[in-house]
CSV table of C-alpha atoms and ligand atoms in Angstrom, one decimal:
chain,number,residue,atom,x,y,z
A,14,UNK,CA,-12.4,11.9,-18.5
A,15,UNK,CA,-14.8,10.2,-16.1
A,16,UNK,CA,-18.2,11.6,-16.4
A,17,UNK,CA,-20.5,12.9,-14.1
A,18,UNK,CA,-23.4,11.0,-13.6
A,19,UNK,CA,-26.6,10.3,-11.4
A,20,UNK,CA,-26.6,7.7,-8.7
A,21,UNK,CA,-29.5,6.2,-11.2
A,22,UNK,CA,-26.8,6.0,-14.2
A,23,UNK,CA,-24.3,4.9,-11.8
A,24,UNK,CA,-26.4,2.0,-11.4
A,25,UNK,CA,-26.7,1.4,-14.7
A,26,UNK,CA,-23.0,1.2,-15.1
A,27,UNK,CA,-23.0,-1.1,-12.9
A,28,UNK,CA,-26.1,-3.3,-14.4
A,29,UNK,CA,-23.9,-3.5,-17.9
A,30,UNK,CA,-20.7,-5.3,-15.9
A,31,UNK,CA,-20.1,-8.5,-17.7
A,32,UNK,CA,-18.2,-10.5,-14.9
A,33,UNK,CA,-17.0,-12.9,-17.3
A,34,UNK,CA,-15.2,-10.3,-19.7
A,35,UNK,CA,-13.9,-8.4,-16.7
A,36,UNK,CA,-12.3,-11.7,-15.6
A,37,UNK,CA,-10.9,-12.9,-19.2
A,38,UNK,CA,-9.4,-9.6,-20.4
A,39,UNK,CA,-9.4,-7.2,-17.2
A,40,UNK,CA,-5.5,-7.2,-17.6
A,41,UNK,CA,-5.4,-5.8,-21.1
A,42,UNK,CA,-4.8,-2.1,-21.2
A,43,UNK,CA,-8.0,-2.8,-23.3
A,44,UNK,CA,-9.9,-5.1,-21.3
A,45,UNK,CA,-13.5,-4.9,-19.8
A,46,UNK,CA,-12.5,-2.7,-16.6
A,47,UNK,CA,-15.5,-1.0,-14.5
A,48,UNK,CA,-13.9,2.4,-14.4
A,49,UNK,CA,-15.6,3.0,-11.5
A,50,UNK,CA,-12.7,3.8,-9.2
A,51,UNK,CA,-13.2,7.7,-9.3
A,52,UNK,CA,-16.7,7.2,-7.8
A,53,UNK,CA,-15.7,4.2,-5.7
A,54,UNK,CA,-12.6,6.2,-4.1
A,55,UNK,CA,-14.6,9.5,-3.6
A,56,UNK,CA,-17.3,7.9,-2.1
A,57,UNK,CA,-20.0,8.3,-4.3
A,58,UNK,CA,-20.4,4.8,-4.9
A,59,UNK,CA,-19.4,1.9,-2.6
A,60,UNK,CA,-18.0,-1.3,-3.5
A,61,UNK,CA,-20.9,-3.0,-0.9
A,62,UNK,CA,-23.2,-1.3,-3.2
A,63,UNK,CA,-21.6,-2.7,-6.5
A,64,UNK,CA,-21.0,-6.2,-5.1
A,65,UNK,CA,-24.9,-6.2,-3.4
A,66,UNK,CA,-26.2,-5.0,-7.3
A,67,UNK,CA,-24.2,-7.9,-9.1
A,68,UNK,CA,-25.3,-11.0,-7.1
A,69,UNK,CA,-29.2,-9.4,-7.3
A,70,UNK,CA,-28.5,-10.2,-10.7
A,71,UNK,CA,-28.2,-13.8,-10.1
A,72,UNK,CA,-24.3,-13.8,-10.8
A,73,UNK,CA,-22.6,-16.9,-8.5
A,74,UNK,CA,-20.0,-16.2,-6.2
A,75,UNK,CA,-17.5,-18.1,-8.5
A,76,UNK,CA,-18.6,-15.8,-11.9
A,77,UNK,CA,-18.2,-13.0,-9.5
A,78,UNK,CA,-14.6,-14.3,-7.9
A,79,UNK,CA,-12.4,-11.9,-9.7
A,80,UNK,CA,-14.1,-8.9,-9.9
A,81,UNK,CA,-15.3,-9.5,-6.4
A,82,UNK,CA,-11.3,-9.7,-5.5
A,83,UNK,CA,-10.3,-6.3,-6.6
A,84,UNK,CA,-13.4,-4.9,-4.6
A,85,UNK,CA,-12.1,-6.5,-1.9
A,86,UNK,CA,-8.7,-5.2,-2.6
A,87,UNK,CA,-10.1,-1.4,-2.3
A,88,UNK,CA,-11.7,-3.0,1.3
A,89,UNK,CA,-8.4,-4.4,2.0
A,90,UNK,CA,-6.2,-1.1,1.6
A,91,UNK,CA,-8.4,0.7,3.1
A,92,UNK,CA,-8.6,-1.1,6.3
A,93,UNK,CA,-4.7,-1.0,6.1
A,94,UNK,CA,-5.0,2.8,5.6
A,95,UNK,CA,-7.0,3.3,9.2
A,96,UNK,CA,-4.0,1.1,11.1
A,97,UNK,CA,-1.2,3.1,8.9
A,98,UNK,CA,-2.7,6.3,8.2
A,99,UNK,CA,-0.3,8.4,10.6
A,100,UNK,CA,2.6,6.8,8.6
A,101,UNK,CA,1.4,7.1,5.1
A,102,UNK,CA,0.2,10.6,5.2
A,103,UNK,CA,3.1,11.9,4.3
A,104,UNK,CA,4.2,15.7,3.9
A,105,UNK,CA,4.7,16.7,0.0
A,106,UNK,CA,7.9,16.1,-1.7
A,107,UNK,CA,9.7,19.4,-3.1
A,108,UNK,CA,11.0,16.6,-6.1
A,109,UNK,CA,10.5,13.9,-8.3
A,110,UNK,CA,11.9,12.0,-10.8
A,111,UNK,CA,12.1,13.7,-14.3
A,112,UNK,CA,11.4,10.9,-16.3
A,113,UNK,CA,7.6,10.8,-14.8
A,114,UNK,CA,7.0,14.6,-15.7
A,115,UNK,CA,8.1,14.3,-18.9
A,116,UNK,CA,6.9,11.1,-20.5
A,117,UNK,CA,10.3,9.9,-21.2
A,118,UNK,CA,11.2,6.5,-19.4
A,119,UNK,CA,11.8,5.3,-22.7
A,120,UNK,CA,8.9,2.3,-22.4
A,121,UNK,CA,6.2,3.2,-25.0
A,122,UNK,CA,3.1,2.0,-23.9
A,123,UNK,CA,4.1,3.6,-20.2
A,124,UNK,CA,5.0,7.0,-22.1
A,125,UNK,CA,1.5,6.8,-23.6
A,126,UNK,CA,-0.3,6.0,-20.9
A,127,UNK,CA,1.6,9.0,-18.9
A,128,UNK,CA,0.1,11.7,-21.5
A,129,UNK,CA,-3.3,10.7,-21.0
A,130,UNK,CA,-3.4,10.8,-17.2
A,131,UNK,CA,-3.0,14.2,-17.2
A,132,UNK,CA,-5.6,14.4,-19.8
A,133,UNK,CA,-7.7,11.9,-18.6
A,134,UNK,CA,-6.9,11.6,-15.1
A,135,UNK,CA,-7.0,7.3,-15.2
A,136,UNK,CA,-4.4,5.0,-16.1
A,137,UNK,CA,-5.1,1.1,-16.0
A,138,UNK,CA,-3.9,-0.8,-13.5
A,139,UNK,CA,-1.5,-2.7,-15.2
A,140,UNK,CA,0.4,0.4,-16.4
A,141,UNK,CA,0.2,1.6,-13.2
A,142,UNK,CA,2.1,-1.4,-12.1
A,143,UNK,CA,4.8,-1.1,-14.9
A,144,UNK,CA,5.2,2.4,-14.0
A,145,UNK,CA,5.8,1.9,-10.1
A,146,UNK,CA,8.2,-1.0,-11.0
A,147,UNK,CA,10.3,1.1,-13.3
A,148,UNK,CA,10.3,4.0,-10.7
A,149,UNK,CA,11.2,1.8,-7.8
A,150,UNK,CA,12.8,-1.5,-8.6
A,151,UNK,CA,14.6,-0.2,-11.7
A,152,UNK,CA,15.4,3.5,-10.9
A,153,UNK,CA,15.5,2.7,-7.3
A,154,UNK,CA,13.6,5.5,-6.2
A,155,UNK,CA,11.6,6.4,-3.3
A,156,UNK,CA,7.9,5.8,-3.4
A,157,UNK,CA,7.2,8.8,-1.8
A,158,UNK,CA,7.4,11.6,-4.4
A,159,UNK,CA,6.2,9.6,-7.6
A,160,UNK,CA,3.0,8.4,-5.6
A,161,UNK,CA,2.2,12.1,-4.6
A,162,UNK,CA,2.9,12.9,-8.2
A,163,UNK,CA,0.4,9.9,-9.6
A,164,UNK,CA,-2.4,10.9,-6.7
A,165,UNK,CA,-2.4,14.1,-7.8
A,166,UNK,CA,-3.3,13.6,-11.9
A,167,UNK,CA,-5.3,10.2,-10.4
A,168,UNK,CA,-9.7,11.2,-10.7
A,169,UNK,CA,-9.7,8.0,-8.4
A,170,UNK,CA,-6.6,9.2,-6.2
A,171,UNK,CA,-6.6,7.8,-3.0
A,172,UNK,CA,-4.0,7.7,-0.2
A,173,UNK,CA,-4.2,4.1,1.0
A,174,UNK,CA,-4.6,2.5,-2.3
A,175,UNK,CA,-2.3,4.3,-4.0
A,176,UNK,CA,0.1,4.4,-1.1
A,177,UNK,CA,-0.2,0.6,-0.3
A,178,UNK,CA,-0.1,0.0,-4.5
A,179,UNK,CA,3.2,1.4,-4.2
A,180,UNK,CA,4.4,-0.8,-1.4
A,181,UNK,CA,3.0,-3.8,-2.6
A,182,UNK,CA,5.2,-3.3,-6.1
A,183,UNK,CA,8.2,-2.9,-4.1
A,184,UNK,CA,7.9,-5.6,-1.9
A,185,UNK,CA,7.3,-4.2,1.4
A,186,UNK,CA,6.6,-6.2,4.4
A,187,UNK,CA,9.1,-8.7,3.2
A,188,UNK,CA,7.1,-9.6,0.6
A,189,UNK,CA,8.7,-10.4,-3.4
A,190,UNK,CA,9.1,-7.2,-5.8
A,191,UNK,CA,6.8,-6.4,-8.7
A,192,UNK,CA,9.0,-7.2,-11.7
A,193,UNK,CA,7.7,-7.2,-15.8
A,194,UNK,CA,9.7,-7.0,-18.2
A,195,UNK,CA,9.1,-5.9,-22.2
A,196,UNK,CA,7.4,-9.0,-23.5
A,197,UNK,CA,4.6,-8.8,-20.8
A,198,UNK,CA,4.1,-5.0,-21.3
A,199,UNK,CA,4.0,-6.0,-25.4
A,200,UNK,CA,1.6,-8.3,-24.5
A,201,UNK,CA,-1.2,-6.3,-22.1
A,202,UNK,CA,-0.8,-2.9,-24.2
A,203,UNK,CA,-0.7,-4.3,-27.6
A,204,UNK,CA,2.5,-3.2,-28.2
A,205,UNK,CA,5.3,-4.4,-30.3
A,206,UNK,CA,8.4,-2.6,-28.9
A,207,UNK,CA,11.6,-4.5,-28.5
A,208,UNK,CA,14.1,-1.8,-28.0
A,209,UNK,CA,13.7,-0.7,-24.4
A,210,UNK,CA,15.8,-1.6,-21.4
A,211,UNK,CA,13.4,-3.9,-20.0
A,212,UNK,CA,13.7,-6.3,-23.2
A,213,UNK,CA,15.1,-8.6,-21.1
A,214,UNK,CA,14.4,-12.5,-19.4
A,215,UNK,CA,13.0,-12.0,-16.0
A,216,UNK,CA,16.3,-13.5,-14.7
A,217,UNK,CA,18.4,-10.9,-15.7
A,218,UNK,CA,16.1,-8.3,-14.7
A,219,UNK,CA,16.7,-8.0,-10.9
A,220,UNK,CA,19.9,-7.6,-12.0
A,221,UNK,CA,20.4,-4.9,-14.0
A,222,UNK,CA,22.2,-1.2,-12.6
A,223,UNK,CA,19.6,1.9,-12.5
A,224,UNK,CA,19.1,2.9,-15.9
A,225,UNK,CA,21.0,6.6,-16.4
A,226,UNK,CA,18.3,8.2,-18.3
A,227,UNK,CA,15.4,7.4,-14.9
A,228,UNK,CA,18.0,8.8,-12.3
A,229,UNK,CA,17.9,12.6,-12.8
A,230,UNK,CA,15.2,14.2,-10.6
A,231,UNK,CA,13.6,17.7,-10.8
A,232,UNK,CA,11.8,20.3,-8.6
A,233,UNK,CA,8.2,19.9,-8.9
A,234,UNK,CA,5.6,22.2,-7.1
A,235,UNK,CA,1.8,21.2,-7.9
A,236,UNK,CA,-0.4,23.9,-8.0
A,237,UNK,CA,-3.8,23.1,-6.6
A,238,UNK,CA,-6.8,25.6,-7.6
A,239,UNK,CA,-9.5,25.3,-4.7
A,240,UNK,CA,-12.8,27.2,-5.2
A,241,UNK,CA,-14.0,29.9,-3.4
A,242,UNK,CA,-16.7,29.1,0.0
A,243,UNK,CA,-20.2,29.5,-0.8
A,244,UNK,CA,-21.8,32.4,1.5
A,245,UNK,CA,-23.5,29.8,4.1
A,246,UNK,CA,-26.5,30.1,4.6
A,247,UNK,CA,-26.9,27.8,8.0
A,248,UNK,CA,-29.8,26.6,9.3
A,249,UNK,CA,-29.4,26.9,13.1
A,250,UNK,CA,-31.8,24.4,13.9
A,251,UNK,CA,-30.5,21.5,11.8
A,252,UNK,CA,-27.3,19.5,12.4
A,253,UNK,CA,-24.6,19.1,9.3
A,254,UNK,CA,-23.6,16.6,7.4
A,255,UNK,CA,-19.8,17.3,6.4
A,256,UNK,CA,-18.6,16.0,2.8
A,257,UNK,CA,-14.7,15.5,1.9
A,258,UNK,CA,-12.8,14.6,-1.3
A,259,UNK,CA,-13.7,11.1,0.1
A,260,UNK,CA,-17.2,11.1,0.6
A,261,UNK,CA,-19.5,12.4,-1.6
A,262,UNK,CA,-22.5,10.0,-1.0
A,263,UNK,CA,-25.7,11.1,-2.9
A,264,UNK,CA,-28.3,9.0,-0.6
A,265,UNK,CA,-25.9,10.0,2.7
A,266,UNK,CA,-29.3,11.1,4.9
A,267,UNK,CA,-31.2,11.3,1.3
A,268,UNK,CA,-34.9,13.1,2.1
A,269,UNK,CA,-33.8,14.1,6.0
A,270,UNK,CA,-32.9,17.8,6.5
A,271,UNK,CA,-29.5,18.6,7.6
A,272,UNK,CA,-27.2,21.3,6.5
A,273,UNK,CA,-24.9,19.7,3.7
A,274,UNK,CA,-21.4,21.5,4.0
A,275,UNK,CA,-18.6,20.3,1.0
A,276,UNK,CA,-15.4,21.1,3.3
A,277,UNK,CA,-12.1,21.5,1.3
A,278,UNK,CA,-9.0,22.1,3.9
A,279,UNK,CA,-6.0,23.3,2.3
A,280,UNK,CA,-4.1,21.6,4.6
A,281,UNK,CA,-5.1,18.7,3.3
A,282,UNK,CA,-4.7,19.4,-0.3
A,283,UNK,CA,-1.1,20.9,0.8
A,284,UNK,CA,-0.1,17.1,1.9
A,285,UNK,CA,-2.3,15.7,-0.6
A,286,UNK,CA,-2.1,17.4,-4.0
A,287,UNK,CA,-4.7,17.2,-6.7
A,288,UNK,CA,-5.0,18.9,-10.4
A,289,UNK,CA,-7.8,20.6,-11.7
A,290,UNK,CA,-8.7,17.6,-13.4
A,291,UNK,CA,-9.5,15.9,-10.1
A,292,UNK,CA,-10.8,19.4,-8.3
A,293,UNK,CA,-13.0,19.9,-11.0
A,294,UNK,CA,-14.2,15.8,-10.6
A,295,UNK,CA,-14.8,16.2,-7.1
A,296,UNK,CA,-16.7,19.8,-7.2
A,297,UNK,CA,-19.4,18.5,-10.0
A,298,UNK,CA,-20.3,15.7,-8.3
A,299,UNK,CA,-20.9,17.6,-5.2
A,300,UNK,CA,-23.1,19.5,-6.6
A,301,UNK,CA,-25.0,16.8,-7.5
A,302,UNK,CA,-26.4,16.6,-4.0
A,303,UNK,CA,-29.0,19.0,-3.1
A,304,UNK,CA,-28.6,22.0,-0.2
A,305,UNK,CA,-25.1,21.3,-0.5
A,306,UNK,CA,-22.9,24.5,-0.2
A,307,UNK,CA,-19.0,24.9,-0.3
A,308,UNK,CA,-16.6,25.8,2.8
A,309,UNK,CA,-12.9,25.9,2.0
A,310,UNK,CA,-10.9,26.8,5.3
A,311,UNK,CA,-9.4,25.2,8.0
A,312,UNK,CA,-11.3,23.5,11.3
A,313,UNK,CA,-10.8,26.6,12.9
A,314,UNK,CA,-12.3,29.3,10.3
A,315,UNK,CA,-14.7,26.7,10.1
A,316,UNK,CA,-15.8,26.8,14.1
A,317,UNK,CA,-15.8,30.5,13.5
A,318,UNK,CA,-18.2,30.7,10.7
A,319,UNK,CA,-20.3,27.6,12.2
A,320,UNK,CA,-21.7,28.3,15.4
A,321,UNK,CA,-24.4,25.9,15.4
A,322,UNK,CA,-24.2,24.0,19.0
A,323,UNK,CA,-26.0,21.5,16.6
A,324,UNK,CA,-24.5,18.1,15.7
A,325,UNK,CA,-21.7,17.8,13.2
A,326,UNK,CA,-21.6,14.3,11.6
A,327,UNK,CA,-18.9,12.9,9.0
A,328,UNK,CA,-18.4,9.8,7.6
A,329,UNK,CA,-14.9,8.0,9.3
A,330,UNK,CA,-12.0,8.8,7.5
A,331,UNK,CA,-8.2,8.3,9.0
A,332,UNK,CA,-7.4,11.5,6.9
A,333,UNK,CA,-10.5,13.5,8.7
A,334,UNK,CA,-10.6,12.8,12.2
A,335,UNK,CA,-11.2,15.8,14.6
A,336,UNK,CA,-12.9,15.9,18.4
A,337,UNK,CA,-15.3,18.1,16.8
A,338,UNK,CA,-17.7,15.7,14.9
A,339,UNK,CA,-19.0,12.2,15.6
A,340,UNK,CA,-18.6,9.7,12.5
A,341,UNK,CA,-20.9,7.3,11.2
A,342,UNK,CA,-18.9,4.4,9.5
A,343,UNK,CA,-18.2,3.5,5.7
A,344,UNK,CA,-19.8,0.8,3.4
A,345,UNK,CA,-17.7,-2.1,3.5
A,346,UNK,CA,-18.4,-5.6,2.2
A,347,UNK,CA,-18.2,-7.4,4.9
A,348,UNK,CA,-18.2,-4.1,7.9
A,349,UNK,CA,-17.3,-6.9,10.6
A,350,UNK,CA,-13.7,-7.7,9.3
A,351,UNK,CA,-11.6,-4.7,10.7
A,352,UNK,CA,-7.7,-3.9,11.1
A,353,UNK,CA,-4.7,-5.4,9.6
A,354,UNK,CA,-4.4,-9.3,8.2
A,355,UNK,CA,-1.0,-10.6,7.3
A,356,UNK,CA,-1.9,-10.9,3.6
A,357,UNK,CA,-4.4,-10.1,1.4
A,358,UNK,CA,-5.3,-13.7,0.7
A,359,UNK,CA,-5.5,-14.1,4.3
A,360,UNK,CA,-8.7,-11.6,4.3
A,361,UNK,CA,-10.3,-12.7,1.2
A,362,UNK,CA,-10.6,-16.2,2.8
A,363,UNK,CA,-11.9,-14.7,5.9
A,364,UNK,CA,-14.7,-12.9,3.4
A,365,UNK,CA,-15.7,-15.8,1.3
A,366,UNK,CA,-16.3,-17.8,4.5
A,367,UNK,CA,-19.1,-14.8,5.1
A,368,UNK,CA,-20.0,-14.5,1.9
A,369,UNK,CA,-20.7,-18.1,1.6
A,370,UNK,CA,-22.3,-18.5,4.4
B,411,FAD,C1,0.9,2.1,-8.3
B,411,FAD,C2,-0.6,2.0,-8.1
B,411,FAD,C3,-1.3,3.1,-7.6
B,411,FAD,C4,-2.7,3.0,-7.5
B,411,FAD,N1,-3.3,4.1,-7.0
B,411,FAD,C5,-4.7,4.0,-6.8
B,411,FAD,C6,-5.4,5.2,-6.3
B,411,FAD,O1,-4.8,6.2,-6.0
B,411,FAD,N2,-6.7,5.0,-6.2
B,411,FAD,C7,-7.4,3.9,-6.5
B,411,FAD,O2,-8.6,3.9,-6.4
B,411,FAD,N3,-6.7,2.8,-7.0
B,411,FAD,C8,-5.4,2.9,-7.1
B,411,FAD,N4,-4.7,1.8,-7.6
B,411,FAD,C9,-5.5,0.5,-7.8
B,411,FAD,C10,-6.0,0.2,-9.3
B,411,FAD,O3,-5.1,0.5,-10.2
B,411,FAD,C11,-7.3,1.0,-9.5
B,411,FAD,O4,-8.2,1.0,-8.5
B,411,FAD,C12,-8.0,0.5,-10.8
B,411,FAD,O5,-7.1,0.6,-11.9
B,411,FAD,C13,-9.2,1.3,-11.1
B,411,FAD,O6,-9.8,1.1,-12.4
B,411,FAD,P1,-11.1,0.4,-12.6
B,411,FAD,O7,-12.2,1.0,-11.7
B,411,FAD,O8,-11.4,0.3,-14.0
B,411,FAD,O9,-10.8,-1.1,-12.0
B,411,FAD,P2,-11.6,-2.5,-12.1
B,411,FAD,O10,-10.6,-3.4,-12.6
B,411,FAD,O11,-12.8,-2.3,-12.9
B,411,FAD,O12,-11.9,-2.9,-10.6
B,411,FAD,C14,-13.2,-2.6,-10.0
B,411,FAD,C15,-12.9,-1.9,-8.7
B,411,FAD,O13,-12.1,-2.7,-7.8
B,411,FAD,C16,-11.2,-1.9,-7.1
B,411,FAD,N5,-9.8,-2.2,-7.5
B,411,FAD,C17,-9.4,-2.8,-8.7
B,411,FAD,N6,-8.1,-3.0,-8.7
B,411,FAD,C18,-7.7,-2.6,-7.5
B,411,FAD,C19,-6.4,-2.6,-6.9
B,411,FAD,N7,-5.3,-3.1,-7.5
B,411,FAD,N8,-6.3,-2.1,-5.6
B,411,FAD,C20,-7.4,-1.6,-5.0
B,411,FAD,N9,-8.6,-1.6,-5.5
B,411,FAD,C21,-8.7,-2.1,-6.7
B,411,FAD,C22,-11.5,-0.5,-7.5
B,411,FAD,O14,-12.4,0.1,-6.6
B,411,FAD,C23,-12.1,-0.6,-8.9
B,411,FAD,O15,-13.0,0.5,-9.2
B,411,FAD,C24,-3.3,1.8,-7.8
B,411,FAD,C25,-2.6,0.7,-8.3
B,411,FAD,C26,-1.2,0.8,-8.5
B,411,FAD,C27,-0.5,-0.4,-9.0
């Protein structure tokens, strides 16, 4: 479980990155990863912040390329998520496939790996891959239920890159599937299986019919365990500053007085899920941030209980966008690159020119 720690230790965390083990072994299931994403995606920690920290330290743009990359993914999604967020914000699924709630796809290391996300709330990203393969390009399901079902276990669950994960595995956009087969997941777990449907070339594996035992699906209602509101105590005189599940910045207006409201909408969490594990995750690092008190409800209990004419600020979200706030914008790397680009590489290249400059 990720733990919960000062801005300060954040920074340390960041300090003890060793670019080039993240870039030699950040595919092993083992492998120098950051594990930052549960602070990254809930906004605690930006990835302008981790990228600024790591060339301070002298790092060159090409020691830093591949971490850099995945930053930029996070950028990348979730630019895509502001042009598609109508689209991907999806109702919740009354089903999903059994295989996923059970640990029983029959592939070891993705069995494992299953158990401990709803212990640990992370998986590594190549599982995460293997997984979304099996469900979609082997079991031919619909990405739909079983990314609702990852967000919701996920500490670093969020709706445009998990949703975009899910469409880049399956080749949306007319782009090519995400295919592995048994030797590659031997290889990046450190397993040694050989029984498994997917032991198999990866010319035969496009071409094999939908397992049996990954078809059978099964109701599944999450239960989501919000808190209770804090008694607000407003200051009438002050504006507020409005927290989510996706932005719980610790230096957000840091030493300036505002009132500091945590708001949790059910309707949100109704479309969007999340287990105790993650509720948990995102209540103890609110905390963390002084003055801050608790409002669960939705906009309109919350005009009723608010009825300061003062100011209310957010930080832009496409989930969180109501006439009733103005929004200051988000960290990005590079905050001028905005909207959709045809590929991923296609923005990267547009960054490094920046960068490089
Ligand atoms: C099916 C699927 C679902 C996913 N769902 C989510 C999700 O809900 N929330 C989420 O934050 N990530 C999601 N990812 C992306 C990725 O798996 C995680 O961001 C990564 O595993 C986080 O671990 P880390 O911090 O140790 O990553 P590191 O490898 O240490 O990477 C450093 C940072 O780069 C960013 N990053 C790394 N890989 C990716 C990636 N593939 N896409 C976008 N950003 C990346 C993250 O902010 C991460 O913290 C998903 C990937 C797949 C294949």
């Amino acid at each position: 479980m990720s733990e919960i720690l000062s801005f300060a230790q954040l920074m340390e965390k960041v300090d003890a990155i060793d670019p080039i083990a993240y870039a030699q072994t950040r595919n092993f299931t083992n492998g120098s990863v950051t594990k930052l994403s549960p602070y990254i995606s809930r906004g605690i920690l930006s990835t302008n912040q981790v990228a600024t920290r790591l060339f301070q330290k002298g790092y060159s743009m090409k020691v830093l390329e591949p971490l850099l990359k995945e930053l930029l993914w996070r950028d990348y999604f979730q630019r895509l998520g502001q042009v598609y967020s109508q689209e991907w914000d999806t109702p919740m699924v009354s089903e999903v496939p059994a295989f996923l709630l059970d640990a029983s796809s029959e592939v070891q290391a993705v069995d494992q790996s299953i158990k401990e996300l709803e212990q640990n709330g992370y998986m590594h990203n190549h599982v995460r891959m293997y997984l979304a393969s099996i469900t979609l390009n082997f079991a031919k399901h619909h990405y739909n239920g079983p990314a609702k079902w990852l967000f919701y276990h996920l500490l670093d669950g969020d709706f445009a890159s998990n949703t975009a994960s899910w469409l880049w595995v399956n080749g949306d956009r007319g782009k090519k599937k995400y295919w592995a087969n048994q030797e590659n997941i031997n290889y990046y777990t450190h397993s040694f299986q050989v029984d498994s449907f997917l032991n198999l070339s990866y010319e035969e594996l496009p071409e094999i019919p939908s397992p049996k035992h990954l078809e059978k699906m099964i109701a599944w209602q999450p239960i989501v365990n919000l808190p209770k509101s804090d008694d607000l105590l407003l200051d009438e005189n002050l504006d507020c500053l409005f927290y989510t599940p996706y932005n719980l910045d610790p230096n957000w207006h840091k030493d300036e007085l505002f009132n500091r409201i945590l708001w949790l909408q059910p309707s949100y969490f109704k479309r969007w899920p999340c287990s105790d594990n993650v509720i948990r995750f995102i209540l103890n690092n609110a905390r963390q941030i002084t003055g801050l008190q608790v409002f669960v409800g939705e906009l309109e209990e919350l005009q009723q209980v608010m009825k300061t004419k003062r100011k209310w600020l957010m930080k832009e979200h496409p989930l969180f966008k109501f006439g009733a706030f103005e929004y200051e914008d988000r960290d990005w790397i590079v905050p001028a690159l905005q909207g959709e680009f045809p590929s991923f590489f296609n923005y990267w290249n547009k960054v490094s020119k920046v960068l490089n400059r």
